[in-house]
Coordinates of C-alpha atoms in Angstrom, one line a residue:
M24 CA 80.9 88.7 97.6
G25 CA 79.7 89.2 101.1
A26 CA 77.6 86.9 103.2
P27 CA 74.0 86.7 101.8
N28 CA 71.3 88.8 103.4
A29 CA 68.7 87.9 100.8
T30 CA 67.9 84.7 99.0
S31 CA 68.8 86.2 95.6
D32 CA 72.4 86.9 96.9
D33 CA 72.9 83.4 98.3
P34 CA 75.9 81.8 96.6
Y35 CA 74.7 78.4 97.7
L36 CA 71.4 78.9 95.7
L37 CA 71.9 78.1 92.0
T38 CA 69.6 80.1 89.8
A39 CA 69.5 81.1 86.2
D40 CA 70.1 84.8 87.0
G41 CA 73.4 83.9 88.7
I42 CA 75.0 82.5 85.5
K43 CA 78.3 84.0 84.3
E44 CA 80.4 82.9 81.4
P45 CA 83.8 81.5 82.4
P46 CA 87.1 83.3 81.5
R47 CA 89.6 81.8 79.1
G48 CA 93.3 81.6 79.9
W49 CA 95.4 82.6 82.9
K50 CA 95.3 86.4 82.4
S51 CA 91.5 86.7 82.3
S52 CA 91.2 84.1 85.1
L53 CA 93.4 85.9 87.7
R54 CA 90.5 88.0 89.0
Y55 CA 88.5 84.9 89.7
L56 CA 91.1 83.1 91.7
G57 CA 90.9 83.4 95.5
P58 CA 89.6 80.3 97.4
G59 CA 93.1 78.8 97.1
L60 CA 94.6 81.9 98.8
I61 CA 92.4 81.2 101.9
V62 CA 93.6 77.6 101.8
S63 CA 97.2 78.8 101.5
A64 CA 96.7 81.1 104.5
S65 CA 95.5 78.1 106.5
I66 CA 98.4 75.9 105.3
V67 CA 101.2 78.5 105.5
G68 CA 100.9 78.7 109.2
S69 CA 101.1 76.2 112.0
G70 CA 102.0 73.3 109.6
E71 CA 105.0 75.1 108.3
L72 CA 106.2 77.3 111.2
I73 CA 105.7 74.6 113.8
A74 CA 105.2 71.0 112.5
T75 CA 107.5 71.2 109.5
T76 CA 110.2 73.1 111.2
A77 CA 110.0 70.8 114.3
L78 CA 110.5 67.8 112.0
G79 CA 113.5 69.4 110.3
A80 CA 115.0 70.2 113.7
E81 CA 114.5 66.6 114.9
V82 CA 115.7 64.6 111.9
G83 CA 117.7 67.0 109.7
F84 CA 117.2 66.6 106.0
A85 CA 116.2 62.9 106.3
L86 CA 112.5 63.4 105.6
L87 CA 112.7 65.9 102.9
W88 CA 111.0 63.4 100.6
M89 CA 107.9 63.3 102.9
V90 CA 107.6 67.1 102.9
I91 CA 107.4 67.0 99.1
L92 CA 105.0 64.1 99.1
S93 CA 102.8 65.6 101.7
T94 CA 102.2 68.8 99.7
A95 CA 101.8 67.1 96.3
V96 CA 99.8 64.0 97.0
K97 CA 96.6 65.5 98.2
V98 CA 96.0 68.1 95.4
A99 CA 94.1 65.8 93.0
V100 CA 91.6 64.8 95.7
Q101 CA 91.1 68.5 96.6
A102 CA 90.3 69.3 93.0
E103 CA 88.0 66.4 92.5
L104 CA 85.9 67.2 95.5
A105 CA 85.8 70.9 94.4
R106 CA 84.6 69.7 91.0
W107 CA 81.6 68.0 92.6
T108 CA 80.9 71.2 94.6
I109 CA 81.0 73.4 91.5
I110 CA 78.6 71.1 89.7
T111 CA 76.1 70.7 92.6
G112 CA 76.5 73.8 94.7
K113 CA 76.8 71.7 97.8
P114 CA 79.6 72.0 100.4
A115 CA 81.7 69.0 101.5
L116 CA 80.0 68.1 104.8
T117 CA 76.6 67.9 103.0
G118 CA 78.2 65.5 100.6
Y119 CA 80.0 63.5 103.3
N120 CA 76.6 62.9 104.9
E121 CA 75.3 61.3 101.8
V122 CA 77.9 58.5 101.9
P123 CA 76.4 55.4 103.3
P124 CA 76.1 53.9 105.9
K125 CA 74.4 56.4 108.2
I126 CA 73.5 56.2 111.9
G127 CA 70.2 58.0 112.1
R128 CA 70.6 61.4 110.3
I129 CA 74.4 61.4 110.5
G130 CA 76.8 59.7 108.1
W131 CA 79.8 57.8 109.3
I132 CA 82.2 60.3 107.7
N133 CA 80.7 63.2 109.5
L134 CA 81.0 61.2 112.8
L135 CA 84.7 60.9 112.0
W136 CA 84.8 64.6 111.2
M137 CA 83.4 65.4 114.7
L138 CA 86.3 63.5 116.2
M139 CA 88.8 65.4 114.0
A140 CA 87.0 68.6 115.1
L141 CA 87.7 67.8 118.7
S142 CA 91.4 67.3 118.0
K143 CA 91.4 70.6 116.2
L144 CA 90.4 72.4 119.4
L145 CA 93.9 71.5 120.4
Q146 CA 95.5 72.4 117.1
V147 CA 94.0 75.8 116.6
G148 CA 94.4 76.4 120.3
G149 CA 98.1 75.8 119.7
I150 CA 98.0 78.3 116.9
I151 CA 96.5 81.0 119.1
G152 CA 99.1 80.1 121.7
G153 CA 102.0 80.5 119.3
T154 CA 100.6 83.8 118.2
A155 CA 100.1 85.0 121.8
V156 CA 103.6 84.0 122.7
S157 CA 105.0 86.0 119.7
L158 CA 102.9 89.1 120.7
S159 CA 104.0 88.7 124.4
M160 CA 107.7 88.5 123.4
L161 CA 107.3 91.6 121.3
V162 CA 105.4 93.6 123.9
P163 CA 105.5 91.7 127.3
V164 CA 102.8 92.5 129.9
G165 CA 104.0 92.4 133.5
G166 CA 107.6 91.7 132.9
D167 CA 107.9 88.0 132.0
P168 CA 106.9 87.5 128.3
L169 CA 106.3 83.7 128.9
G170 CA 104.5 84.3 132.2
F171 CA 100.8 83.4 132.5
T172 CA 99.7 87.0 133.0
S173 CA 101.3 88.3 129.8
L174 CA 100.1 85.2 127.8
A175 CA 96.6 85.5 129.1
V176 CA 96.4 89.2 128.3
W177 CA 97.6 88.7 124.7
T178 CA 95.4 85.6 124.2
T179 CA 92.4 87.6 125.3
I180 CA 93.4 90.5 123.0
L181 CA 94.0 88.1 120.1
V182 CA 90.6 86.3 120.5
A183 CA 88.7 89.6 120.8
G184 CA 90.4 91.2 117.8
S185 CA 89.9 88.1 115.7
I186 CA 86.2 88.1 116.5
A187 CA 85.8 91.8 115.7
L188 CA 87.6 91.6 112.4
L189 CA 85.9 88.4 111.1
Y190 CA 82.4 88.9 112.5
S191 CA 81.0 90.3 109.2
N192 CA 82.1 87.0 107.4
N193 CA 82.6 89.0 104.2
Y194 CA 84.2 86.8 101.6
S195 CA 86.2 89.6 100.0
L196 CA 87.6 90.7 103.3
I197 CA 88.7 87.2 104.2
E198 CA 90.3 86.7 100.8
R199 CA 92.3 90.0 100.9
G200 CA 93.4 89.4 104.4
A201 CA 94.6 85.9 103.6
F202 CA 96.6 87.2 100.7
A203 CA 98.4 89.9 102.7
L204 CA 99.3 87.6 105.6
V205 CA 100.6 84.8 103.3
A206 CA 102.8 87.3 101.4
V207 CA 104.5 88.8 104.4
F208 CA 106.2 85.8 105.9
S209 CA 106.4 83.4 103.0
V210 CA 108.6 85.6 100.8
A211 CA 111.0 86.5 103.6
T212 CA 111.3 82.8 104.6
V213 CA 112.0 81.6 101.1
V214 CA 114.6 84.3 100.5
I215 CA 116.4 83.4 103.8
A216 CA 116.2 79.6 103.1
L217 CA 117.8 80.2 99.7
G218 CA 120.5 82.4 101.3
L219 CA 121.5 79.8 103.9
P220 CA 124.3 78.2 101.8
F221 CA 126.1 81.5 102.1
T222 CA 126.1 81.4 105.9
P223 CA 127.7 79.2 108.6
F224 CA 124.5 77.1 108.4
G225 CA 125.0 76.3 104.7
Y226 CA 123.7 73.2 103.1
G227 CA 124.6 71.5 99.8
G228 CA 123.3 69.2 97.2
G229 CA 124.4 66.2 99.2
D230 CA 122.2 67.2 102.1
L231 CA 119.2 67.6 99.8
L232 CA 119.8 64.3 98.1
S233 CA 120.1 62.5 101.5
G234 CA 116.6 63.6 102.2
L235 CA 115.2 61.8 99.1
T236 CA 116.0 58.2 100.2
F237 CA 112.4 57.3 101.3
T238 CA 113.5 56.3 104.9
I239 CA 112.1 57.3 108.3
P240 CA 114.7 57.7 111.1
V241 CA 114.0 55.7 114.3
G242 CA 111.9 57.6 116.7
A243 CA 110.6 60.1 114.2
I244 CA 107.4 58.5 113.1
G245 CA 105.2 60.6 115.4
A246 CA 106.6 63.9 114.1
A247 CA 106.5 62.6 110.5
V248 CA 102.9 61.5 110.8
A249 CA 101.9 64.8 112.2
M250 CA 103.8 66.7 109.5
F251 CA 102.1 64.6 106.8
G252 CA 98.7 65.2 108.2
I253 CA 99.1 69.0 108.7
T254 CA 101.3 70.1 105.7
G255 CA 99.9 70.6 102.2
V256 CA 96.1 70.4 102.1
G257 CA 94.9 68.4 105.0
A258 CA 91.6 66.8 105.4
D259 CA 90.2 70.0 106.9
E260 CA 91.5 72.2 104.1
I261 CA 90.2 69.8 101.4
T262 CA 86.9 70.0 103.1
F263 CA 86.6 73.8 103.7
Y264 CA 88.0 74.6 100.2
T265 CA 84.6 73.6 98.8
Y266 CA 82.8 76.3 100.9
W267 CA 85.1 79.0 99.5
C268 CA 84.6 77.8 96.0
V269 CA 80.9 78.3 96.4
E270 CA 81.2 81.6 98.1
K271 CA 83.6 82.9 95.5
G272 CA 80.8 82.2 93.0
Y273 CA 82.0 79.2 90.9
A274 CA 78.9 77.1 91.5
R275 CA 76.4 80.0 91.1
W276 CA 78.1 81.1 87.9
V277 CA 77.7 77.6 86.4
G278 CA 74.0 77.7 87.3
P279 CA 71.5 74.9 87.9
N280 CA 72.1 71.6 86.0
D281 CA 69.6 71.6 83.1
G282 CA 71.5 69.0 81.2
S283 CA 72.2 71.4 78.3
E284 CA 75.4 71.7 76.3
D285 CA 75.7 75.3 77.6
W286 CA 75.6 74.2 81.2
Q287 CA 78.3 71.6 80.5
R288 CA 80.5 74.2 78.8
R289 CA 80.1 76.6 81.7
A290 CA 80.9 73.9 84.2
Q291 CA 84.0 72.8 82.3
G292 CA 85.1 76.5 82.1
W293 CA 84.7 77.2 85.8
I294 CA 86.3 73.9 86.7
R295 CA 89.4 75.0 84.7
V296 CA 89.4 78.2 86.7
M297 CA 89.3 76.1 89.9
Y298 CA 92.3 74.1 88.6
K299 CA 94.3 77.3 88.2
D300 CA 93.3 78.4 91.7
V301 CA 94.4 75.0 93.1
F302 CA 97.7 75.1 91.2
L303 CA 98.6 78.6 92.4
S304 CA 97.9 77.8 96.0
W305 CA 100.0 74.6 95.6
V306 CA 103.0 76.6 94.4
I307 CA 102.7 79.0 97.3
Y308 CA 102.5 76.4 100.1
T309 CA 104.9 74.0 98.6
F310 CA 107.8 76.5 98.4
S311 CA 106.9 77.8 101.9
T312 CA 106.8 74.3 103.3
L313 CA 110.2 73.4 101.8
A314 CA 111.7 76.6 103.1
F315 CA 110.6 76.0 106.7
F316 CA 111.8 72.4 106.6
V317 CA 115.2 73.4 105.2
M318 CA 115.6 76.1 107.8
G319 CA 114.8 73.7 110.6
A320 CA 117.2 71.0 109.2
A321 CA 120.1 73.4 108.4
V322 CA 119.9 75.7 111.4
L323 CA 118.2 74.0 114.4
H324 CA 119.2 70.4 113.8
P325 CA 123.0 70.9 113.9
Q326 CA 122.7 72.8 117.2
G327 CA 120.4 70.2 118.8
L328 CA 117.6 72.7 119.3
V329 CA 114.2 71.2 119.7
L330 CA 110.8 72.9 119.7
E331 CA 109.2 72.5 123.1
G332 CA 106.4 74.3 125.0
N333 CA 106.1 78.1 124.9
A334 CA 109.8 78.4 124.4
M335 CA 109.3 77.2 120.8
I336 CA 109.1 80.8 119.5
T337 CA 112.4 81.6 121.1
T338 CA 113.9 78.5 119.5
L339 CA 112.4 79.3 116.1
S340 CA 113.6 82.9 116.3
Q341 CA 117.2 81.4 116.4
M342 CA 116.7 80.4 112.7
Y343 CA 116.8 84.1 112.0
T344 CA 119.1 85.5 114.7
D345 CA 121.7 82.9 114.0
V346 CA 121.7 83.6 110.3
I347 CA 121.1 87.4 110.1
G348 CA 121.9 88.7 113.6
E349 CA 120.1 89.6 116.9
W350 CA 118.3 92.5 115.3
A351 CA 116.3 90.0 113.2
A352 CA 114.5 88.8 116.3
V353 CA 111.9 91.6 116.1
G354 CA 111.4 90.9 112.4
F355 CA 110.9 87.2 113.1
L356 CA 108.3 87.9 115.8
I357 CA 106.3 90.1 113.5
G358 CA 106.6 87.5 110.8
A359 CA 105.5 84.7 113.2
I360 CA 102.5 86.8 114.2
A361 CA 101.7 87.1 110.5
V362 CA 102.1 83.4 109.6
L363 CA 100.3 82.0 112.6
G364 CA 97.7 84.8 112.3
S365 CA 97.1 83.8 108.7
T366 CA 96.1 80.3 109.9
L367 CA 93.8 81.7 112.5
W368 CA 92.4 84.2 110.0
A369 CA 91.4 81.3 107.7
A370 CA 90.5 78.9 110.5
I371 CA 87.8 80.9 112.2
P372 CA 85.4 81.5 109.2
S373 CA 86.2 78.1 107.7
W374 CA 85.5 76.1 110.8
S375 CA 82.5 78.2 111.6
R376 CA 81.0 77.2 108.3
M377 CA 81.8 73.5 108.8
Y378 CA 80.3 73.4 112.3
V379 CA 77.1 75.0 111.0
N380 CA 76.9 72.6 108.1
V381 CA 77.3 69.5 110.2
L382 CA 74.6 70.9 112.5
A383 CA 72.4 71.3 109.5
T384 CA 72.8 67.7 108.6
L385 CA 71.6 66.9 112.1
G386 CA 68.5 68.9 111.5
V387 CA 69.4 71.7 113.9
L388 CA 69.0 74.4 111.2
D389 CA 68.1 74.6 107.5
W390 CA 71.3 75.1 105.5
S391 CA 69.3 76.6 102.6
D392 CA 68.0 79.4 104.8
A393 CA 70.6 82.1 104.1
R394 CA 69.6 84.3 107.1
S395 CA 69.6 81.4 109.6
R396 CA 72.9 80.1 108.2
Q397 CA 74.5 83.5 108.6
K398 CA 73.3 83.9 112.1
W399 CA 74.7 80.5 113.1
I400 CA 78.0 81.2 111.4
R401 CA 78.4 84.4 113.2
G402 CA 77.7 82.6 116.5
F403 CA 80.5 80.2 115.9
T404 CA 82.8 83.1 114.8
V405 CA 82.4 84.4 118.3
G406 CA 82.4 81.1 120.2
L407 CA 85.2 79.1 118.5
P408 CA 88.0 81.6 119.2
I409 CA 87.0 81.8 122.8
V410 CA 87.1 78.0 123.2
W411 CA 90.4 77.8 121.3
G412 CA 92.0 80.5 123.5
A413 CA 90.8 78.8 126.7
T414 CA 92.1 75.4 125.5
Y415 CA 95.6 77.0 125.0
L416 CA 95.7 78.6 128.4
F417 CA 94.7 75.3 130.0
I418 CA 97.2 73.1 128.2
N419 CA 99.9 75.6 127.4
S420 CA 102.0 73.5 125.0
P421 CA 101.6 74.8 121.4
V422 CA 103.8 72.2 119.7
V423 CA 102.1 69.1 121.1
M424 CA 98.7 70.7 120.5
V425 CA 99.4 71.3 116.9
Q426 CA 100.9 67.8 116.4
I427 CA 97.9 66.1 117.9
G428 CA 95.6 67.9 115.5
G429 CA 97.9 67.0 112.6
I430 CA 97.8 63.2 113.5
M431 CA 94.0 63.2 113.5
T432 CA 93.9 65.1 110.2
G433 CA 96.1 62.3 108.7
I434 CA 93.8 59.6 110.0
F435 CA 90.7 61.4 108.6
L436 CA 92.2 61.8 105.1
P437 CA 91.2 58.2 103.9
A438 CA 87.5 59.0 104.7
V439 CA 87.8 62.1 102.5
V440 CA 89.1 59.9 99.7
V441 CA 86.1 57.5 100.1
A442 CA 83.6 60.4 100.0
T443 CA 85.3 62.0 97.0
W444 CA 85.1 58.8 95.0
Y445 CA 81.5 58.1 96.1
L446 CA 80.3 61.5 95.1
R447 CA 82.2 61.4 91.8
N448 CA 80.6 58.1 90.8
T449 CA 77.1 58.9 91.9
Q450 CA 76.6 62.7 91.4
V451 CA 79.1 64.0 88.8
D452 CA 78.1 64.0 85.2
K453 CA 80.5 61.7 83.4
R454 CA 81.0 64.3 80.7
L455 CA 82.6 66.5 83.4
H456 CA 85.1 63.9 84.7
G457 CA 88.7 64.9 84.5
S458 CA 91.1 64.0 81.7
R459 CA 92.9 60.6 81.6
A460 CA 96.0 62.2 83.0
F461 CA 94.1 63.8 85.9
N462 CA 92.2 60.6 86.6
T463 CA 95.5 58.7 86.8
L464 CA 96.8 61.3 89.2
L465 CA 93.6 61.0 91.3
V466 CA 94.1 57.3 91.6
V467 CA 97.7 57.6 92.6
S468 CA 96.8 60.4 95.1
S469 CA 93.9 58.4 96.6
V470 CA 96.0 55.3 97.1
A471 CA 98.9 57.2 98.6
I472 CA 96.6 59.1 101.0
S473 CA 94.8 55.9 102.0
L474 CA 98.1 54.0 102.7
L475 CA 99.6 56.9 104.7
G476 CA 96.3 57.3 106.5
V477 CA 96.3 53.7 107.6
Y478 CA 100.0 54.0 108.4
S479 CA 99.2 57.0 110.6
L480 CA 96.5 55.0 112.4
V481 CA 98.5 51.9 113.2
S482 CA 101.6 53.9 114.2
V483 CA 99.6 56.1 116.6
F484 CA 98.2 53.0 118.3
G485 CA 101.6 51.5 118.7
V486 CA 101.5 48.7 116.1
I487 CA 104.5 50.3 114.4
D488 CA 107.4 51.6 116.5

């Protein structure tokens, strides 16, 4: 499903001629999965390769429990917000803007989103930086792979290439690319993490159990907060997942709400497909996250290696060279390019849509005008990578840049919870609410996210040491 060029092809427009019967069972549903792959591409990237590994390197296995919690606790909120999107055909930022109170045309949650978006200039800039460092170490320009000249050249090539590949904003292209990039590095990393016990950097059941004691080592709060905010589905992924659910076709296939039993049946059917999509992506990013954390804890922590500045790629590569041998450095760099590139691949079209949507809530454009929307999205597809690349070259510290974005993401999560419950209670047909088990999970998820979001806020401002 490409970007719409005509009103009749617009996935955000719900019409009777767009209705499609939902599949039954896993086998027939597989061809309709995909939005979760884009989310996985975003997640299996900076969060895992940088933030999670940095946390493992800093504290060893001590925070294994938080890694598991961070991937599991947000899923119910993600699915609940997607349920609202499938029923209404509206993307998240449109819904956020309907949550009172408002300041003029803009809702308070979208104001917070704008603050998070500013921090993401640093985070995604850090992702571009990490990718550029990997490319520069693989093929240095001018001799020094960490010199400004080589990094600037590769940053420019990366930005230009990303714009060229993603300018069309074709959904199928974005989905296929996300799948390929996720597969390359995740499989290799999980295999190596499982093989660590047979190397000098082996770990045992005692190490894993020590990480399930629900304690936070002194001095590790900042890294832990950033990791919680950035691993699993963060506030940004929960938000942009709704856009990909629409563009895959879920809302259009349900059709406009005419209150009929047929509409209710279709909605329930496509919501079940979305559940499968969410579950598959959760499995992918949970195993990848655990693998990165274990590798940082088992390989980097015992050697006292810390991820700092542009040298982080060199440090990270030691996870592979120390386990497999020096020859693995090239393989790691190619893998690092794939995993960081996957985040960038998902970030550019996702953030372009969110920026345009928030501008639409301000009255800058008409979101329902498919041609205007596409024009604006393409504009941000060009502009955002340029800004992100420039931000990296100016600050030049990928780890710190990524962690700042992660902290702001954690702080924004409670606002997403508020919006999800408001939209559920005011705009979702009660016949389509989740099962009792799902609703219980949603309550637990919402409380946990809110508490950890508040914890993130007070720890960042120095109330908690």
